[in-house]
Coordinates of C-alpha atoms and ligand atoms in Angstrom, one line a residue:
X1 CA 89.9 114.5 102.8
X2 CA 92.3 115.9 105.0
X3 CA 96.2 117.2 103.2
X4 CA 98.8 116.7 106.0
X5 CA 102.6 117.5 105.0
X6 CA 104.0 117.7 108.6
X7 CA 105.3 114.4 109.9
X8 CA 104.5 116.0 113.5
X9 CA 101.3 116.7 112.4
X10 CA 100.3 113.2 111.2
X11 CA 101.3 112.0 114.5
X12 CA 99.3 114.2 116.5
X13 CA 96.0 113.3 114.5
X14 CA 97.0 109.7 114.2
X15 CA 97.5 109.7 118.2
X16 CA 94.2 111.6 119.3
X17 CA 92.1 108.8 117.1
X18 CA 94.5 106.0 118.5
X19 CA 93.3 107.5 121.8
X20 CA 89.5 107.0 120.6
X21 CA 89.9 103.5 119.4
X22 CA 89.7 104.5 116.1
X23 CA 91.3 101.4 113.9
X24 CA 93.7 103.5 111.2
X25 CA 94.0 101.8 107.8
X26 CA 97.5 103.1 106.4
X27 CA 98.1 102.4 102.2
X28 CA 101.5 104.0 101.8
X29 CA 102.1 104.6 97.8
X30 CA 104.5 106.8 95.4
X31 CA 101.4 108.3 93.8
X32 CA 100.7 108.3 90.1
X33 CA 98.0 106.1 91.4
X34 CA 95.8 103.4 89.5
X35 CA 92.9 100.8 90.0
X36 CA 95.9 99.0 92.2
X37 CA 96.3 101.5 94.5
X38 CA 92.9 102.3 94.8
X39 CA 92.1 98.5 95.7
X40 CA 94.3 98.6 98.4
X41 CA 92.5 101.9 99.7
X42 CA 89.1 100.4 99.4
X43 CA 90.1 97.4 101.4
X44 CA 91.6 99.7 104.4
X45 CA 87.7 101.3 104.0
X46 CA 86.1 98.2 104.7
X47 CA 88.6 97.3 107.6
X48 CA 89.3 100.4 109.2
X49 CA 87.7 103.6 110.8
X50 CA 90.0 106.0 109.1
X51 CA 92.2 105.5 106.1
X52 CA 95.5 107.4 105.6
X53 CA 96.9 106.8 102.4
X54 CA 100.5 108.6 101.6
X55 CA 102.1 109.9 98.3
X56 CA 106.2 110.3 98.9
X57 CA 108.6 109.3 95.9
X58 CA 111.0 108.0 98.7
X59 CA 114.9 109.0 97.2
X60 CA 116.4 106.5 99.3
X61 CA 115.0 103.5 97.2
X62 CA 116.1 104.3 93.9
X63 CA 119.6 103.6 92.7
X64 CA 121.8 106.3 90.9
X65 CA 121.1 105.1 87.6
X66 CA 117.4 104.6 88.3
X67 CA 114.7 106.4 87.3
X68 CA 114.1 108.8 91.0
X69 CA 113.7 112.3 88.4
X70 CA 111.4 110.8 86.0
X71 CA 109.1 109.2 88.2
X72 CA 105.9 110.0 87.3
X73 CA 104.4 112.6 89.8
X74 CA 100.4 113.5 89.5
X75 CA 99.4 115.2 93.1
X76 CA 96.6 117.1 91.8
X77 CA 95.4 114.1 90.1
X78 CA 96.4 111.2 92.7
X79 CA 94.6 113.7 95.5
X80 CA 91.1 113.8 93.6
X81 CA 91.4 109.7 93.2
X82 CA 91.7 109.4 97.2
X83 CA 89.2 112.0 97.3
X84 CA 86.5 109.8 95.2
X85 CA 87.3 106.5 96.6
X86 CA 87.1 108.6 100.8
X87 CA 90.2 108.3 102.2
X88 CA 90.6 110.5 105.1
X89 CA 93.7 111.6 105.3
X90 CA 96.3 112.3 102.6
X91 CA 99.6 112.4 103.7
X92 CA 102.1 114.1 101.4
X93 CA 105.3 114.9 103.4
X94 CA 108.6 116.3 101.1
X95 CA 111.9 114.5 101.4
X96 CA 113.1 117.6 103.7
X97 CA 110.3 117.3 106.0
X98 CA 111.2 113.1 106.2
X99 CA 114.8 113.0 106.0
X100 CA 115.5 116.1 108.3
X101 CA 118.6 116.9 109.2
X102 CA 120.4 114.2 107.7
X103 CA 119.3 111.0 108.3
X104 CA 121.7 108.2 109.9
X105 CA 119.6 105.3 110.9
X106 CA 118.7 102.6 108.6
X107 CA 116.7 99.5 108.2
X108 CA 118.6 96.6 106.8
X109 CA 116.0 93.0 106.5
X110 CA 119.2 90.7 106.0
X111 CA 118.8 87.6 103.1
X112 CA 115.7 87.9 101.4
X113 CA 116.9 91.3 100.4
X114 CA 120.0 89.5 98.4
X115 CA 117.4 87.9 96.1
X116 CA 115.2 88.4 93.0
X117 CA 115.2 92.6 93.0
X118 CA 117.4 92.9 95.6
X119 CA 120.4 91.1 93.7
X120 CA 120.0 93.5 90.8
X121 CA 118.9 96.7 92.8
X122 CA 121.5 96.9 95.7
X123 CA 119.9 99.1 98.7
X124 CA 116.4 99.2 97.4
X125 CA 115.2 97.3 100.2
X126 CA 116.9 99.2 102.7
X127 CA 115.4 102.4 101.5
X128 CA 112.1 100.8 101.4
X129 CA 112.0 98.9 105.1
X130 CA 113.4 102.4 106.5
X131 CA 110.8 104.4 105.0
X132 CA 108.0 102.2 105.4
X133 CA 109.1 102.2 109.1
X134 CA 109.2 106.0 109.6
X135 CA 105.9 106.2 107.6
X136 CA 104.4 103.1 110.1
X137 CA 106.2 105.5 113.4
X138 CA 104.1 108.8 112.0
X139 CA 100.8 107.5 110.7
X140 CA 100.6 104.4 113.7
X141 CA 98.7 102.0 111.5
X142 CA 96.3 99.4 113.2
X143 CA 96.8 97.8 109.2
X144 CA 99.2 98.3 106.4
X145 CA 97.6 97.6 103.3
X146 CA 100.4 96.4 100.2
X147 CA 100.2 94.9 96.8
X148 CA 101.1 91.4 95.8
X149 CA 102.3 92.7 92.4
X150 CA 105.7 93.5 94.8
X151 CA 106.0 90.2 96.3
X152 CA 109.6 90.4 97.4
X153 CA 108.7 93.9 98.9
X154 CA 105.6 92.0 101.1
X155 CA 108.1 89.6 102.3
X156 CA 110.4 92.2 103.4
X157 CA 107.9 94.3 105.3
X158 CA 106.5 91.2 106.8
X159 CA 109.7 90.3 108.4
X160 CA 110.6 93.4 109.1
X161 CA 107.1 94.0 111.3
X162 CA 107.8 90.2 113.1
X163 CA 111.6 90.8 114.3
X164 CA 111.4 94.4 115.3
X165 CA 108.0 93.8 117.0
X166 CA 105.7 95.8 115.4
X167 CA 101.9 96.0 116.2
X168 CA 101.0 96.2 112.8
X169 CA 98.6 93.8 110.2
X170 CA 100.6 93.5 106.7
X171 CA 97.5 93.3 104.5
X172 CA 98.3 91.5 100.8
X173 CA 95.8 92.7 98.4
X174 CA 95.6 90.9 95.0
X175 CA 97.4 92.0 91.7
X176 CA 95.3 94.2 89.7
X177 CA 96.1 94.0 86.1
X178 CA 94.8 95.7 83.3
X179 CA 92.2 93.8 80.7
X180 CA 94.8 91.8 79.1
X181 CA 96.7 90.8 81.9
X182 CA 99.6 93.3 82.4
X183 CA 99.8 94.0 86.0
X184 CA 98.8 98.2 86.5
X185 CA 102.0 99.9 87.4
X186 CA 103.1 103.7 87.8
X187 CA 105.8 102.7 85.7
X188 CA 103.6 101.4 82.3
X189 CA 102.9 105.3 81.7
X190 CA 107.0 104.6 80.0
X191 CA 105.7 102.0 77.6
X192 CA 105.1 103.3 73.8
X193 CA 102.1 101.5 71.9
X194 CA 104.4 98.8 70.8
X195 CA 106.1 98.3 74.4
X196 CA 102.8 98.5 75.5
X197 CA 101.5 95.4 73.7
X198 CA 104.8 93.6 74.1
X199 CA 104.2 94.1 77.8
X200 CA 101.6 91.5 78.3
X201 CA 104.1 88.6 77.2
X202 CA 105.1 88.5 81.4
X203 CA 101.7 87.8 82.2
X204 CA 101.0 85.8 79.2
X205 CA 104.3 83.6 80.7
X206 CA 103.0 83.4 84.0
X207 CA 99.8 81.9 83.1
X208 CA 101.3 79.5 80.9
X209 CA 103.9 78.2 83.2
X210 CA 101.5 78.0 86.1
X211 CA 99.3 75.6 83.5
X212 CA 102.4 73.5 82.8
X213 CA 103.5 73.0 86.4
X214 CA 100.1 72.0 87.6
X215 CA 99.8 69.8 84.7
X216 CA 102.9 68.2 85.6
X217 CA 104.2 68.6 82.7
X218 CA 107.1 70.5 83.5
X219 CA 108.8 70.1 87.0
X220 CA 110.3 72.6 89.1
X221 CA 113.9 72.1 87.2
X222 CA 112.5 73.1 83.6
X223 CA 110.5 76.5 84.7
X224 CA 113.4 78.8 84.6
X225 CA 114.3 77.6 81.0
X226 CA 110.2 77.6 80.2
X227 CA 110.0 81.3 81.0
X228 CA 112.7 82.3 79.5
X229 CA 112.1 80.7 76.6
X230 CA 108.9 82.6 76.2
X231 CA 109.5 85.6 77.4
X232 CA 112.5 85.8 75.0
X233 CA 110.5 85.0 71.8
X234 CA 109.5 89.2 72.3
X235 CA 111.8 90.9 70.5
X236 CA 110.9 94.2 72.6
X237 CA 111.9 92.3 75.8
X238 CA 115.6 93.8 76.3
X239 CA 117.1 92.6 79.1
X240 CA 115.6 89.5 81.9
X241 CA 117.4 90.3 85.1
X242 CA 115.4 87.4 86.7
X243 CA 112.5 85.1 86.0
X244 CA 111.9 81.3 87.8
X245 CA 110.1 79.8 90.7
X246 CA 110.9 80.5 94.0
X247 CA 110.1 80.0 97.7
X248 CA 107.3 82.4 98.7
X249 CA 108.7 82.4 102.0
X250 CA 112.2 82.3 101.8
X251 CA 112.7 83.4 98.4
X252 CA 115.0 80.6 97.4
X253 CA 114.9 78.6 94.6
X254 CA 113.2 75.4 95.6
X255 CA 115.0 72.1 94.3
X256 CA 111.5 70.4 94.4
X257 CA 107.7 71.5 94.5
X258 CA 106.0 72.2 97.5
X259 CA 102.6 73.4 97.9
X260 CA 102.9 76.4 97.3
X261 CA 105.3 78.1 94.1
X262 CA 106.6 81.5 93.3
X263 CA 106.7 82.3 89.8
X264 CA 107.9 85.9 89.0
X265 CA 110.0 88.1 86.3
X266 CA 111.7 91.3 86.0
X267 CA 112.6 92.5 82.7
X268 CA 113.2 95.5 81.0
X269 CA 110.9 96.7 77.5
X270 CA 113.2 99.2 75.9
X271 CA 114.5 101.1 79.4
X272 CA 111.4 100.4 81.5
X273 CA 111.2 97.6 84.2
X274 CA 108.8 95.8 84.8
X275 CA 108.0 93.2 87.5
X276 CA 105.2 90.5 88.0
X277 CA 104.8 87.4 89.7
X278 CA 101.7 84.5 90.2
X279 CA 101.7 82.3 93.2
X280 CA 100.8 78.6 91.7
X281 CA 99.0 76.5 94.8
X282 CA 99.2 72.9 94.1
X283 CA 97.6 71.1 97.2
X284 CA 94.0 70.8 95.6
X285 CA 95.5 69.8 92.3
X286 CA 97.5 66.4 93.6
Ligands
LIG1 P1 104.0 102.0 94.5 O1 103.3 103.3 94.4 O2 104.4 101.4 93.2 O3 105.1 102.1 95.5 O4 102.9 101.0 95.1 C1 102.3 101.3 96.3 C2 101.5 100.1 96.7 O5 100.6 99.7 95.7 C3 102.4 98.8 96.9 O6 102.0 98.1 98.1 C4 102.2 98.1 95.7 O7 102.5 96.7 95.8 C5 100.8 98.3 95.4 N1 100.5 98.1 94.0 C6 101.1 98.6 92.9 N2 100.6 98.1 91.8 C7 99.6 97.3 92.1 C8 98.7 96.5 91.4 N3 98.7 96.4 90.1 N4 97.8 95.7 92.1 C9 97.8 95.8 93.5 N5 98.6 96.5 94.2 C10 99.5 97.3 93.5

């Protein structure tokens, strides 16, 4: 496996096996990876020629109050993983070498960036769509390869890829959780024993609702209250900044059910936050 830093660099290779016909997998991550990153990787292997994964803790998406410092960082670690699993190329640029000289052009996906994280994390999105567009203009993906577990995030890139034409696939991959549900995240290394266990009420939630709405024994109007309700009997659960059903497309909150529901949290354990979602189909079912 190859170490590029260079932007430049990564074009140059990226171009000469465009050139070839070579069909470039691209699984762009913040490192500290997991079993979810790596699932992502080892789709691009079966899809592509080459697979270019990329480590960069992007600045731009954090907040001022958010965690950017503490993120946890693991190169030497995150390198061997993408080594095992034969990805090609690593790409590890620094914020100099992707924000040179200042940097005034930005990405702004308009509406579904007001919702779910968006409402509580104002200019996430817009760091994320403009990094995830330089990274897309310097590795030249044939197929971008993402996790479910950020559904809002999918959306975004998705309609980010349609209206500024893009020749890019936006791959979905499934949620990878861990063996009692909790979703794998960079961000569960912050949980303590206790948070750790408390952790699995989202999922727990999730599953629960899901049951209940294809039951039909809830409707759409009594899921926010359901989740809420259970996710508040955890004491460790200190603050819900969202959880309900939603439009997987649009994001809104439907008034009735449709074939297809978004059910998805963020909450904070202690200071961590964590984020989950589960779509519910309910075509087969009725
Ligand atoms: P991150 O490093 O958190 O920015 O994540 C990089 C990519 O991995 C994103 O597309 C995430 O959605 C995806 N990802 C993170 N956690 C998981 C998971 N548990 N299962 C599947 N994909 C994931």
């Amino acid at each position: 496996m190859e170490i590029i830093r260079i932007p430049r660099l990564m074009q140059d290779i990226s171009r000469n096996y465009l050139i070839r016909t070579r069909k470039i997998g691209f699984v762009p991550t913040m490192g500290a990876l997991h079993e979810g990153h790596l699932s992502l990787v080892r789709r691009s292997k079966e899809e592509n020629d080459i697979t270019v994964a990329s480590v960069f803790v992007n600045p731009t998406q954090f907040g001022p109050n958010e965690d950017f410092r503490q993120y946890p960082r693991d190169i030497d670690g995150d390198s061997e993983k993408l080594q095992r699993e034969g990805a090609d190329i690593l790409f590890l640029p620094d914020t100099g070498n992707m924000y040179q000289g200042g940097h005034l052009t930005h990405i702004e996906v308009e509406k579904i960036t007001d919702k779910m994280c968006g409402a509580f994390r104002p200019g996430h999105f817009r760091g994320v769509a403009t990094v995830v567009a330089k990274l897309f203009n310097v590795v030249r993906p044939t197929r971008a390869y993402f996790g479910q577990k950020d559904f809002q995030q999918t959306v975004v890139i998705k309609r980010m890829v349609g209206d500024l034409n893009m020749e890019i696939d936006v791959v979905v991959c499934p949620t990878i959780r861990e063996r009692d549900g909790l979703a794998m995240s960079s961000r569960n290394a912050y949980l303590d024993r206790g948070q750790r266990e408390a952790a699995t009420v989202i999922y727990r939630c999730l599953q629960e609702t899901s049951d209940l709405i294809k039951s039909a024994i809830i409707g759409i109007q009594d899921v926010k209250a359901s989740m809420l309700e259970r996710l508040l009997k955890e004491p460790a659960v200190s603050a819900i900044e969202y959880a309900g059903a939603y439009d997987p497309a649009t994001l809104d909150e439907p008034v009735e059910l449709k074939d297809d529901v978004l059910l998805a949290v963020a909450l904070r354990i202690g200071n961590t936050r964590l984020i989950d979602n589960m779509l519910v189909t309910l075509r087969k079912e009725r």
